[in-house]
């Protein structure tokens, strides 16, 4: 009997062995840190499909109201019957833009920033006020001529918001007006100025994104639109650069030290793709741009339906190589914003903006007042969203799409006799959404931190998570960057 079983199992064992060998030799994965590097090449047709899928995801081009979706403003399973929405924070990336850097890869890549002449809607963009934040005395004055380029035909300047980018945020603003209609209903003209606070980095592409969003979000009345200013500050992280640090001051010595120690590991695994690119353009590999510059160039081409770059008719980047280069760029993003440096660089925003405004609202609610900002709208960059999401324990692990938004909502139980109300916690909860999808349950917190209603976490647990641990203390940024 045993001999018969051994004889019958032998072919099965051989078959399993052959299958394992095929799998190992056709698709090998080597873990590096928190990610995986694909050593064996995927078939070219698969790479081409993945490249097209990744491009579509990154471009994020809504062509109409129907293209924007999400569950902001309402809780699932009739949760809104038991909870009241008090405050909304939105941190959004700017919309579609031209390449930030022009290199030899940019040959033939002139993107139009012309507006359609028949869309007079956009003429009111120049009506919005732009104000420097009081604590940003070192911020450069934004040129008003860069706010709206008008209808004349011209090619984009480096990093300029395109018509598609304006439209993305206009449609997003219309969507938010619909999703939060119950909060906005009944607002008088003067209420908008007192309830909506807008903050942008000082780049024209983020300021223009803010203006386009407000065109969709605010009522179409000049008196209202001119009453809600777009505030701006220096740097890319939504708070003014401390004295003694450079423009994008997140690169203080400690952050740079942490960052440099994390980025070197992946280069060897993608060296083959970089060498192929160097060969196509007949340049030494040492002179190639950074992965982020290559990524930017390739995906701007895809978003605007342009051909991949060529050196001449015979030497062009093909989709399989483009996909490999995008893999490398996404890998650098995942490792550039690992937890330690992301936590450190985002602490000023967490303490001075996010938590400050949340507790201002809860404390005023506890004392029976309603005079706090209801909508806090921030317009920034992927280099703002990615570290903030990493700090929350939900890193995106790849370049976030244009016009992506992270939304943090503050909710309160409609009926509660909890004595903790008097100290600003009580029956308060936080909800997190990314591009319209509920992400609260992704927070690395124990089950006891969450409410029974899906997608709500207790405010106390949220605050403790953000402020407890290494680099999470209030003065950690100043201390580690030598500013204290």
Tab-separated table of N, CA, C and O in Angstrom, residues 242-355:
chain	number	residue	atom	x	y	z
A	242	UNK	N	11.105	78.709	9.026
A	242	UNK	CA	11.752	79.345	10.179
A	242	UNK	C	12.997	80.113	9.748
A	242	UNK	O	13.613	79.806	8.733
A	243	UNK	N	13.356	81.123	10.511
A	243	UNK	CA	14.554	81.903	10.200
A	243	UNK	C	15.782	81.004	10.159
A	243	UNK	O	15.950	80.116	10.990
A	244	UNK	N	16.663	81.270	9.228
A	244	UNK	CA	17.921	80.527	9.165
A	244	UNK	C	17.873	79.300	8.282
A	244	UNK	O	18.917	78.684	8.033
A	245	UNK	N	16.682	78.915	7.806
A	245	UNK	CA	16.604	77.757	6.924
A	245	UNK	C	16.222	78.218	5.521
A	245	UNK	O	15.654	79.286	5.324
A	246	UNK	N	16.516	77.344	4.550
A	246	UNK	CA	16.311	77.755	3.164
A	246	UNK	C	14.846	77.682	2.754
A	246	UNK	O	13.960	77.343	3.543
A	247	UNK	N	14.596	77.985	1.483
A	247	UNK	CA	13.250	78.123	0.943
A	247	UNK	C	12.335	76.946	1.256
A	247	UNK	O	11.226	77.100	1.742
A	248	UNK	N	12.796	75.734	0.964
A	248	UNK	CA	11.971	74.546	1.186
A	248	UNK	C	12.410	73.837	2.455
A	248	UNK	O	12.450	72.630	2.524
A	249	UNK	N	12.658	74.582	3.494
A	249	UNK	CA	13.360	74.279	4.721
A	249	UNK	C	13.196	72.876	5.280
A	249	UNK	O	13.790	72.545	6.281
A	250	UNK	N	12.352	72.032	4.655
A	250	UNK	CA	12.232	70.674	5.188
A	250	UNK	C	13.585	69.968	5.174
A	250	UNK	O	13.788	68.972	5.841
A	251	UNK	N	14.528	70.482	4.353
A	251	UNK	CA	15.854	69.853	4.303
A	251	UNK	C	16.757	70.446	5.369
A	251	UNK	O	17.841	70.925	5.090
A	252	UNK	N	16.302	70.486	6.591
A	252	UNK	CA	17.200	70.873	7.672
A	252	UNK	C	18.233	69.758	7.832
A	252	UNK	O	18.053	68.653	7.314
A	253	UNK	N	19.359	70.003	8.490
A	253	UNK	CA	20.433	69.002	8.540
A	253	UNK	C	19.980	67.616	8.983
A	253	UNK	O	20.401	66.612	8.417
A	254	UNK	N	19.110	67.536	9.978
A	254	UNK	CA	18.696	66.230	10.493
A	254	UNK	C	17.853	65.485	9.471
A	254	UNK	O	18.045	64.284	9.244
A	255	UNK	N	16.925	66.185	8.821
A	255	UNK	CA	16.089	65.540	7.812
A	255	UNK	C	16.952	65.066	6.649
A	255	UNK	O	16.788	63.950	6.145
A	256	UNK	N	17.896	65.878	6.209
A	256	UNK	CA	18.768	65.488	5.103
A	256	UNK	C	19.610	64.266	5.469
A	256	UNK	O	19.800	63.363	4.664
A	257	UNK	N	20.087	64.232	6.702
A	257	UNK	CA	20.900	63.092	7.157
A	257	UNK	C	20.081	61.803	7.115
A	257	UNK	O	20.546	60.756	6.633
A	258	UNK	N	18.836	61.855	7.599
A	258	UNK	CA	17.974	60.673	7.589
A	258	UNK	C	17.676	60.250	6.154
A	258	UNK	O	17.724	59.082	5.805
A	259	UNK	N	17.380	61.231	5.321
A	259	UNK	CA	17.001	60.956	3.941
A	259	UNK	C	18.135	60.285	3.166
A	259	UNK	O	17.939	59.273	2.492
A	260	UNK	N	19.328	60.842	3.266
A	260	UNK	CA	20.455	60.315	2.496
A	260	UNK	C	20.780	58.873	2.852
A	260	UNK	O	21.224	58.089	2.005
A	261	UNK	N	20.537	58.502	4.101
A	261	UNK	CA	20.851	57.137	4.522
A	261	UNK	C	19.865	56.124	3.968
A	261	UNK	O	20.126	54.923	3.972
A	262	UNK	N	18.712	56.591	3.461
A	262	UNK	CA	17.672	55.676	3.007
A	262	UNK	C	17.640	55.477	1.490
A	262	UNK	O	17.090	54.505	0.998
A	263	UNK	N	18.212	56.415	0.726
A	263	UNK	CA	17.988	56.407	-0.714
A	263	UNK	C	18.970	55.577	-1.531
A	263	UNK	O	18.696	55.265	-2.675
A	264	UNK	N	20.115	55.239	-0.967
A	264	UNK	CA	21.160	54.610	-1.775
A	264	UNK	C	20.861	53.157	-2.128
A	264	UNK	O	21.311	52.662	-3.158
A	265	UNK	N	20.057	52.453	-1.314
A	265	UNK	CA	19.881	51.014	-1.496
A	265	UNK	C	19.241	50.631	-2.824
A	265	UNK	O	19.569	49.605	-3.409
A	266	UNK	N	18.335	51.439	-3.325
A	266	UNK	CA	17.596	51.043	-4.518
A	266	UNK	C	18.310	51.285	-5.822
A	266	UNK	O	17.938	50.707	-6.847
A	267	UNK	N	19.349	52.117	-5.819
A	267	UNK	CA	19.961	52.516	-7.085
A	267	UNK	C	20.511	51.336	-7.863
A	267	UNK	O	20.373	51.262	-9.074
A	268	UNK	N	21.127	50.384	-7.162
A	268	UNK	CA	21.746	49.267	-7.861
A	268	UNK	C	20.713	48.396	-8.563
A	268	UNK	O	20.968	47.822	-9.620
A	269	UNK	N	19.492	48.313	-8.020
A	269	UNK	CA	18.473	47.441	-8.601
A	269	UNK	C	17.855	48.036	-9.864
A	269	UNK	O	17.254	47.327	-10.646
A	270	UNK	N	17.983	49.363	-10.020
A	270	UNK	CA	17.428	50.007	-11.197
A	270	UNK	C	18.505	50.538	-12.129
A	270	UNK	O	18.209	51.258	-13.073
A	271	UNK	N	19.741	50.177	-11.876
A	271	UNK	CA	20.840	50.697	-12.685
A	271	UNK	C	20.710	50.269	-14.142
A	271	UNK	O	21.084	51.012	-15.053
A	272	UNK	N	20.157	49.085	-14.403
A	272	UNK	CA	20.001	48.613	-15.781
A	272	UNK	C	19.108	49.525	-16.585
A	272	UNK	O	19.405	49.856	-17.748
A	273	UNK	N	17.978	49.961	-15.998
A	273	UNK	CA	17.055	50.857	-16.699
A	273	UNK	C	17.713	52.198	-16.974
A	273	UNK	O	17.551	52.774	-18.062
A	274	UNK	N	18.456	52.701	-16.016
A	274	UNK	CA	19.119	53.984	-16.203
A	274	UNK	C	20.196	53.898	-17.274
A	274	UNK	O	20.382	54.821	-18.076
A	275	UNK	N	20.900	52.773	-17.322
A	275	UNK	CA	21.931	52.592	-18.342
A	275	UNK	C	21.321	52.520	-19.741
A	275	UNK	O	21.880	53.046	-20.714
A	276	UNK	N	20.143	51.899	-19.852
A	276	UNK	CA	19.458	51.848	-21.150
A	276	UNK	C	19.064	53.257	-21.595
A	276	UNK	O	19.178	53.607	-22.779
A	277	UNK	N	18.578	54.061	-20.646
A	277	UNK	CA	18.208	55.434	-20.980
A	277	UNK	C	19.434	56.220	-21.442
A	277	UNK	O	19.365	56.977	-22.425
A	278	UNK	N	20.555	56.033	-20.746
A	278	UNK	CA	21.793	56.722	-21.116
A	278	UNK	C	22.253	56.309	-22.515
A	278	UNK	O	22.703	57.143	-23.317
A	279	UNK	N	22.093	55.050	-22.839
A	279	UNK	CA	22.506	54.542	-24.159
A	279	UNK	C	21.643	55.137	-25.268
A	279	UNK	O	22.156	55.507	-26.336
A	280	UNK	N	20.332	55.238	-25.027
A	280	UNK	CA	19.422	55.805	-26.029
A	280	UNK	C	19.814	57.244	-26.359
A	280	UNK	O	19.845	57.650	-27.529
A	281	UNK	N	20.152	58.014	-25.318
A	281	UNK	CA	20.449	59.432	-25.521
A	281	UNK	C	21.951	59.721	-25.621
A	281	UNK	O	22.348	60.884	-25.626
A	282	UNK	N	22.750	58.634	-25.676
A	282	UNK	CA	24.184	58.742	-25.906
A	282	UNK	C	24.845	59.698	-24.908
A	282	UNK	O	25.557	60.644	-25.262
A	283	UNK	N	24.545	59.440	-23.635
A	283	UNK	CA	25.091	60.251	-22.546
A	283	UNK	C	25.644	59.340	-21.451
A	283	UNK	O	25.151	58.226	-21.255
A	284	UNK	N	26.645	59.806	-20.735
A	284	UNK	CA	27.131	59.022	-19.591
A	284	UNK	C	26.027	58.882	-18.552
A	284	UNK	O	25.291	59.842	-18.289
A	285	UNK	N	25.884	57.718	-17.969
A	285	UNK	CA	24.817	57.497	-16.994
A	285	UNK	C	24.939	58.426	-15.797
A	285	UNK	O	23.939	58.748	-15.143
A	286	UNK	N	26.145	58.880	-15.523
A	286	UNK	CA	26.350	59.772	-14.376
A	286	UNK	C	25.683	61.136	-14.600
A	286	UNK	O	25.408	61.869	-13.659
A	287	UNK	N	25.423	61.465	-15.879
A	287	UNK	CA	24.820	62.760	-16.195
A	287	UNK	C	23.293	62.702	-16.326
A	287	UNK	O	22.670	63.685	-16.742
A	288	UNK	N	22.684	61.569	-16.003
A	288	UNK	CA	21.236	61.455	-16.111
A	288	UNK	C	20.542	62.263	-15.018
A	288	UNK	O	21.073	62.419	-13.913
A	289	UNK	N	19.349	62.771	-15.300
A	289	UNK	CA	18.595	63.503	-14.263
A	289	UNK	C	18.187	62.558	-13.133
A	289	UNK	O	18.234	61.331	-13.257
A	290	UNK	N	17.708	63.157	-12.052
A	290	UNK	CA	17.182	62.383	-10.929
A	290	UNK	C	15.928	61.615	-11.378
A	290	UNK	O	15.232	62.036	-12.311
A	291	UNK	N	15.613	60.489	-10.727
A	291	UNK	CA	14.413	59.721	-11.092
A	291	UNK	C	13.145	60.566	-11.106
A	291	UNK	O	12.269	60.375	-11.964
A	292	UNK	N	13.024	61.529	-10.188
A	292	UNK	CA	11.821	62.359	-10.145
A	292	UNK	C	11.683	63.211	-11.401
A	292	UNK	O	10.575	63.445	-11.893
A	293	UNK	N	12.804	63.685	-11.941
A	293	UNK	CA	12.768	64.497	-13.164
A	293	UNK	C	12.362	63.632	-14.356
A	293	UNK	O	11.572	64.047	-15.209
A	294	UNK	N	12.888	62.409	-14.403
A	294	UNK	CA	12.531	61.477	-15.486
A	294	UNK	C	11.045	61.126	-15.394
A	294	UNK	O	10.315	61.147	-16.390
A	295	UNK	N	10.591	60.807	-14.191
A	295	UNK	CA	9.184	60.471	-13.948
A	295	UNK	C	8.287	61.609	-14.417
A	295	UNK	O	7.300	61.404	-15.131
A	296	UNK	N	8.638	62.826	-14.008
A	296	UNK	CA	7.846	63.998	-14.346
A	296	UNK	C	7.730	64.151	-15.862
A	296	UNK	O	6.648	64.379	-16.405
A	297	UNK	N	8.845	63.995	-16.551
A	297	UNK	CA	8.854	64.159	-17.999
A	297	UNK	C	7.997	63.106	-18.694
A	297	UNK	O	7.184	63.419	-19.569
A	298	UNK	N	8.143	61.857	-18.272
A	298	UNK	CA	7.408	60.770	-18.921
A	298	UNK	C	5.902	60.914	-18.726
A	298	UNK	O	5.110	60.759	-19.669
A	299	UNK	N	5.479	61.223	-17.499
A	299	UNK	CA	4.041	61.246	-17.246
A	299	UNK	C	3.371	62.518	-17.731
A	299	UNK	O	2.179	62.498	-18.055
A	300	UNK	N	4.094	63.626	-17.804
A	300	UNK	CA	3.512	64.807	-18.450
A	300	UNK	C	3.220	64.482	-19.910
A	300	UNK	O	2.179	64.863	-20.459
A	301	UNK	N	4.127	63.743	-20.551
A	301	UNK	CA	3.892	63.335	-21.942
A	301	UNK	C	2.628	62.481	-22.051
A	301	UNK	O	1.806	62.675	-22.960
A	302	UNK	N	2.457	61.552	-21.129
A	302	UNK	CA	1.291	60.678	-21.200
A	302	UNK	C	0.006	61.446	-20.904
A	302	UNK	O	-1.023	61.223	-21.538
A	303	UNK	N	0.048	62.364	-19.922
A	303	UNK	CA	-1.153	63.137	-19.581
A	303	UNK	C	-1.604	64.019	-20.743
A	303	UNK	O	-2.791	64.335	-20.859
A	304	UNK	N	-0.646	64.415	-21.592
A	304	UNK	CA	-0.977	65.315	-22.701
A	304	UNK	C	-0.848	64.618	-24.053
A	304	UNK	O	-0.721	65.269	-25.087
A	305	UNK	N	-0.883	63.287	-24.028
A	305	UNK	CA	-0.947	62.476	-25.253
A	305	UNK	C	0.221	62.767	-26.204
A	305	UNK	O	0.032	62.935	-27.404
A	306	UNK	N	1.409	62.844	-25.626
A	306	UNK	CA	2.613	63.057	-26.428
A	306	UNK	C	3.410	61.762	-26.517
A	306	UNK	O	3.286	60.871	-25.663
A	307	UNK	N	4.261	61.682	-27.522
A	307	UNK	CA	5.114	60.518	-27.691
A	307	UNK	C	6.178	60.486	-26.605
A	307	UNK	O	6.579	61.521	-26.073
A	308	UNK	N	6.648	59.289	-26.288
A	308	UNK	CA	7.762	59.159	-25.348
A	308	UNK	C	9.016	59.756	-25.990
A	308	UNK	O	9.127	59.827	-27.216
A	309	UNK	N	9.984	60.203	-25.184
A	309	UNK	CA	11.130	60.941	-25.724
A	309	UNK	C	12.032	60.095	-26.633
A	309	UNK	O	12.178	58.897	-26.427
A	310	UNK	N	12.620	60.771	-27.631
A	310	UNK	CA	13.534	60.132	-28.586
A	310	UNK	C	14.809	60.950	-28.708
A	310	UNK	O	14.783	62.184	-28.573
A	311	UNK	N	15.885	60.267	-29.013
A	311	UNK	CA	17.135	60.947	-29.371
A	311	UNK	C	17.135	61.233	-30.865
A	311	UNK	O	17.503	62.316	-31.303
A	312	UNK	N	16.728	60.240	-31.637
A	312	UNK	CA	16.539	60.387	-33.074
A	312	UNK	C	15.478	59.369	-33.494
A	312	UNK	O	14.816	58.766	-32.641
A	313	UNK	N	15.298	59.163	-34.778
A	313	UNK	CA	14.237	58.273	-35.248
A	313	UNK	C	14.432	56.821	-34.810
A	313	UNK	O	13.468	56.073	-34.672
A	314	UNK	N	15.676	56.435	-34.586
A	314	UNK	CA	15.968	55.039	-34.257
A	314	UNK	C	16.122	54.791	-32.760
A	314	UNK	O	16.094	53.638	-32.321
A	315	UNK	N	16.309	55.826	-31.986
A	315	UNK	CA	16.582	55.656	-30.552
A	315	UNK	C	15.512	56.381	-29.734
A	315	UNK	O	15.559	57.610	-29.581
A	316	UNK	N	14.555	55.602	-29.272
A	316	UNK	CA	13.438	56.147	-28.500
A	316	UNK	C	13.191	55.318	-27.242
A	316	UNK	O	13.520	54.126	-27.197
A	317	UNK	N	12.601	55.949	-26.245
A	317	UNK	CA	12.173	55.235	-25.042
A	317	UNK	C	10.893	54.478	-25.377
A	317	UNK	O	9.939	55.056	-25.905
A	318	UNK	N	10.879	53.184	-25.098
A	318	UNK	CA	9.691	52.354	-25.312
A	318	UNK	C	8.952	52.175	-23.982
A	318	UNK	O	9.511	52.386	-22.902
A	319	UNK	N	7.722	51.730	-24.082
A	319	UNK	CA	6.907	51.604	-22.863
A	319	UNK	C	7.483	50.655	-21.815
A	319	UNK	O	7.397	50.941	-20.618
A	320	UNK	N	8.053	49.509	-22.182
A	320	UNK	CA	8.637	48.647	-21.143
A	320	UNK	C	9.715	49.351	-20.332
A	320	UNK	O	9.768	49.220	-19.109
A	321	UNK	N	10.593	50.120	-21.010
A	321	UNK	CA	11.620	50.869	-20.288
A	321	UNK	C	10.977	51.986	-19.468
A	321	UNK	O	11.379	52.234	-18.324
A	322	UNK	N	9.972	52.657	-20.041
A	322	UNK	CA	9.285	53.725	-19.305
A	322	UNK	C	8.672	53.183	-18.016
A	322	UNK	O	8.746	53.828	-16.962
A	323	UNK	N	8.087	51.992	-18.096
A	323	UNK	CA	7.497	51.394	-16.898
A	323	UNK	C	8.558	51.126	-15.835
A	323	UNK	O	8.354	51.396	-14.645
A	324	UNK	N	9.707	50.621	-16.268
A	324	UNK	CA	10.799	50.347	-15.320
A	324	UNK	C	11.305	51.635	-14.665
A	324	UNK	O	11.583	51.670	-13.467
A	325	UNK	N	11.382	52.699	-15.436
A	325	UNK	CA	11.815	53.983	-14.889
A	325	UNK	C	10.789	54.529	-13.899
A	325	UNK	O	11.147	55.121	-12.874
A	326	UNK	N	9.514	54.320	-14.177
A	326	UNK	CA	8.475	54.762	-13.242
A	326	UNK	C	8.509	53.941	-11.960
A	326	UNK	O	8.236	54.454	-10.866
A	327	UNK	N	8.813	52.654	-12.087
A	327	UNK	CA	8.996	51.822	-10.888
A	327	UNK	C	10.077	52.405	-9.992
A	327	UNK	O	9.938	52.463	-8.768
A	328	UNK	N	11.167	52.821	-10.622
A	328	UNK	CA	12.285	53.393	-9.867
A	328	UNK	C	11.842	54.686	-9.181
A	328	UNK	O	12.129	54.919	-8.000
A	329	UNK	N	11.123	55.533	-9.913
A	329	UNK	CA	10.668	56.799	-9.333
A	329	UNK	C	9.735	56.554	-8.152
A	329	UNK	O	9.839	57.212	-7.111
A	330	UNK	N	8.814	55.603	-8.289
A	330	UNK	CA	7.918	55.278	-7.176
A	330	UNK	C	8.699	54.708	-5.995
A	330	UNK	O	8.368	54.976	-4.830
A	331	UNK	N	9.721	53.931	-6.295
A	331	UNK	CA	10.543	53.362	-5.221
A	331	UNK	C	11.238	54.472	-4.436
A	331	UNK	O	11.302	54.433	-3.207
A	332	UNK	N	11.749	55.484	-5.157
A	332	UNK	CA	12.425	56.575	-4.454
A	332	UNK	C	11.447	57.355	-3.579
A	332	UNK	O	11.808	57.801	-2.486
A	333	UNK	N	10.201	57.503	-4.050
A	333	UNK	CA	9.195	58.199	-3.241
A	333	UNK	C	8.920	57.427	-1.959
A	333	UNK	O	8.846	57.978	-0.862
A	334	UNK	N	8.772	56.114	-2.092
A	334	UNK	CA	8.481	55.285	-0.914
A	334	UNK	C	9.592	55.394	0.122
A	334	UNK	O	9.331	55.427	1.325
A	335	UNK	N	10.846	55.476	-0.343
A	335	UNK	CA	11.964	55.514	0.593
A	335	UNK	C	12.375	56.924	0.983
A	335	UNK	O	12.979	57.131	2.027
A	336	UNK	N	12.023	57.887	0.152
A	336	UNK	CA	12.344	59.279	0.474
A	336	UNK	C	11.551	59.749	1.678
A	336	UNK	O	12.006	60.570	2.466
A	337	UNK	N	10.333	59.240	1.827
A	337	UNK	CA	9.452	59.692	2.891
A	337	UNK	C	9.177	58.574	3.897
A	337	UNK	O	8.034	58.327	4.258
A	338	UNK	N	10.229	57.899	4.328
A	338	UNK	CA	10.050	56.921	5.393
A	338	UNK	C	9.642	57.640	6.673
A	338	UNK	O	9.774	58.857	6.803
A	339	UNK	N	9.157	56.864	7.615
A	339	UNK	CA	8.471	57.436	8.780
A	339	UNK	C	9.280	58.485	9.524
A	339	UNK	O	8.761	59.536	9.885
A	340	UNK	N	10.579	58.236	9.745
A	340	UNK	CA	11.342	59.145	10.603
A	340	UNK	C	11.399	60.562	10.053
A	340	UNK	O	11.050	61.522	10.736
A	341	UNK	N	11.825	60.708	8.793
A	341	UNK	CA	11.933	62.070	8.264
A	341	UNK	C	10.568	62.689	7.965
A	341	UNK	O	10.397	63.895	8.067
A	342	UNK	N	9.556	61.872	7.609
A	342	UNK	CA	8.217	62.420	7.367
A	342	UNK	C	7.612	62.974	8.649
A	342	UNK	O	7.015	64.056	8.657
A	343	UNK	N	7.754	62.232	9.736
A	343	UNK	CA	7.240	62.691	11.027
A	343	UNK	C	7.893	64.004	11.413
A	343	UNK	O	7.230	64.963	11.810
A	344	UNK	N	9.200	64.070	11.251
A	344	UNK	CA	9.933	65.264	11.654
A	344	UNK	C	9.526	66.477	10.819
A	344	UNK	O	9.234	67.543	11.349
A	345	UNK	N	9.457	66.319	9.510
A	345	UNK	CA	9.189	67.477	8.656
A	345	UNK	C	7.757	67.971	8.768
A	345	UNK	O	7.465	69.128	8.480
A	346	UNK	N	6.812	67.113	9.198
A	346	UNK	CA	5.411	67.530	9.262
A	346	UNK	C	4.981	68.041	10.629
A	346	UNK	O	3.851	68.516	10.783
A	347	UNK	N	5.844	67.973	11.625
A	347	UNK	CA	5.428	68.379	12.971
A	347	UNK	C	4.945	69.825	13.060
A	347	UNK	O	3.952	70.103	13.731
A	348	UNK	N	5.605	70.795	12.407
A	348	UNK	CA	5.074	72.165	12.513
A	348	UNK	C	3.648	72.291	11.995
A	348	UNK	O	2.825	72.988	12.591
A	349	UNK	N	3.325	71.601	10.899
A	349	UNK	CA	1.958	71.670	10.371
A	349	UNK	C	0.969	70.990	11.314
A	349	UNK	O	-0.124	71.500	11.567
A	350	UNK	N	1.343	69.840	11.843
A	350	UNK	CA	0.445	69.090	12.727
A	350	UNK	C	0.077	69.928	13.955
A	350	UNK	O	-1.097	70.039	14.323
A	351	UNK	N	1.081	70.538	14.572
A	351	UNK	CA	0.822	71.284	15.807
A	351	UNK	C	0.253	72.675	15.545
A	351	UNK	O	-0.661	73.124	16.242
A	352	UNK	N	0.805	73.378	14.549
A	352	UNK	CA	0.455	74.782	14.359
A	352	UNK	C	-0.767	75.003	13.476
A	352	UNK	O	-1.319	76.100	13.446
A	353	UNK	N	-1.187	73.972	12.744
A	353	UNK	CA	-2.358	74.126	11.883
A	353	UNK	C	-3.432	73.099	12.213
A	353	UNK	O	-4.501	73.434	12.713
A	354	UNK	N	-3.142	71.818	11.970
A	354	UNK	CA	-4.164	70.781	12.069
A	354	UNK	C	-4.750	70.661	13.478
A	354	UNK	O	-5.940	70.901	13.702
A	355	UNK	N	-3.928	70.275	14.445
A	355	UNK	CA	-4.445	70.076	15.805
A	355	UNK	C	-4.897	71.387	16.442
A	355	UNK	O	-5.885	71.416	17.191
